[in-house]
C-alpha positions as a printed NumPy array, in Angstrom:
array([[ 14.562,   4.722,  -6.742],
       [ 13.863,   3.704,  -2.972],
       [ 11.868,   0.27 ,  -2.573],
       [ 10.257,  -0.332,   0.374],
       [  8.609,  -2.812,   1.785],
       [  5.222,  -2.423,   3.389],
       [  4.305,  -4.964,   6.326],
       [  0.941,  -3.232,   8.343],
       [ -1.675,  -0.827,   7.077],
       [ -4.1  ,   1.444,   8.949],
       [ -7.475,   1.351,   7.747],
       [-10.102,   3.929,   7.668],
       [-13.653,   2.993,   8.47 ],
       [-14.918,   2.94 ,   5.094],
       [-12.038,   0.553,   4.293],
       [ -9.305,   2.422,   2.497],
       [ -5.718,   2.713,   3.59 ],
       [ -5.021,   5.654,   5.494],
       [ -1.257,   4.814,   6.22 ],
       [  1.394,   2.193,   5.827],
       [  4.02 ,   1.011,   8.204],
       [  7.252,  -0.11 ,   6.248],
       [ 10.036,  -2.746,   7.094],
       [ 12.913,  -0.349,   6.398],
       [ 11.278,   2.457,   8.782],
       [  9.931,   0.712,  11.674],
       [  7.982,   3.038,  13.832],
       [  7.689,   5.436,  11.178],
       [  3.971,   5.408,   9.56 ],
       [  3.743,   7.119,   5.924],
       [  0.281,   8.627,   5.256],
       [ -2.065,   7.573,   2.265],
       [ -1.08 ,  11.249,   0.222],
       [  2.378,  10.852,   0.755],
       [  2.521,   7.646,  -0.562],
       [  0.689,   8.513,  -3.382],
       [  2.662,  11.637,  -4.266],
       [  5.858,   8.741,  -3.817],
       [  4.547,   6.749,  -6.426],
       [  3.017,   9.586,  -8.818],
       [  6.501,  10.995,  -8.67 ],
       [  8.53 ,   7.973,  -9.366],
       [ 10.276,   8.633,  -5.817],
       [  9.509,   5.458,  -4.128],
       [  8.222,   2.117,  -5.081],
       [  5.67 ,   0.522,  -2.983],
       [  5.582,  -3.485,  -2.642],
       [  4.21 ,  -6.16 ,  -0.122],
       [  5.581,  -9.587,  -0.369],
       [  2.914, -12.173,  -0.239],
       [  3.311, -16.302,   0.159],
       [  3.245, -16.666,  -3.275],
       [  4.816, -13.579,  -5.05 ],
       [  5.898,  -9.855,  -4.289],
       [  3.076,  -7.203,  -5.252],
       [  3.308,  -3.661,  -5.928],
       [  1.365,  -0.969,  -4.67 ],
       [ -0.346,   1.352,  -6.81 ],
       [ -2.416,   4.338,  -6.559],
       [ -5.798,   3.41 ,  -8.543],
       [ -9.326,   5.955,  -8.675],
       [-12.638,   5.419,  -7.736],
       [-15.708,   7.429,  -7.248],
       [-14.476,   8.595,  -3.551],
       [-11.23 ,   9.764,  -5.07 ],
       [ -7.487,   7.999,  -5.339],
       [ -6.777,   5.319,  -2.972],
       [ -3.961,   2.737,  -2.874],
       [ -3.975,  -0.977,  -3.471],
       [ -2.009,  -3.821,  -4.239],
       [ -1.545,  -5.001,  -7.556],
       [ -1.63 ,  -8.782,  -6.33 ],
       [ -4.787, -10.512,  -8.741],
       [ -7.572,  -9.026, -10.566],
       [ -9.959,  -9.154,  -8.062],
       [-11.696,  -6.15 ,  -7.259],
       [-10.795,  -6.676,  -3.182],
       [ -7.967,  -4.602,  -1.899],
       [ -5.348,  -7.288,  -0.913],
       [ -3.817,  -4.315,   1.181],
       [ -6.777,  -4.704,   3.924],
       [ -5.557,  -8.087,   4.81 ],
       [ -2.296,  -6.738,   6.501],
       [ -1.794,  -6.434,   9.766],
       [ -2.687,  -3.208,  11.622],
       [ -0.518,  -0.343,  12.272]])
């Protein structure tokens, strides 16, 4: 299984993550559903590496629908958001 790293995000107005930019693909941005479908498939793992420890992504639910977010800490903010922008 591919892991790749995620280093920027692009954010959507009402705050979700619309598409990732990854360290092994520069220039290359992978869209919200395809990530998704990556990690619902087992094709690809998703992590960001943080000061302190390495978190994966995961594809989580909310009323709006499935949305992506890092599995850094229990709090209910999406750690994702604080990346830089792609």
């Amino acid at each position: 299984m591919t892991v790749r790293r995620v280093t920027a995000t692009r954010k959507s107005a009402n705050g979700y993550v619309t598409h990732f930019g990854c360290e092994d693909q520069p220039g290359v941005l992978i869209s919200a559903a395809d990530a998704i479908l990556d990690i619902e498939v087992g094709g690809c793992t998703y992590v960001v590496s943080w000061p302190t420890r390495r978190a994966t992504v995961l594809h989580a639910v909310d009323a709006g629908g499935g949305y992506l977010r890092a599995d850094l800490d229990d709090s209910p903010r999406n750690n994702l958001l604080d990346l830089p922008d792609c």
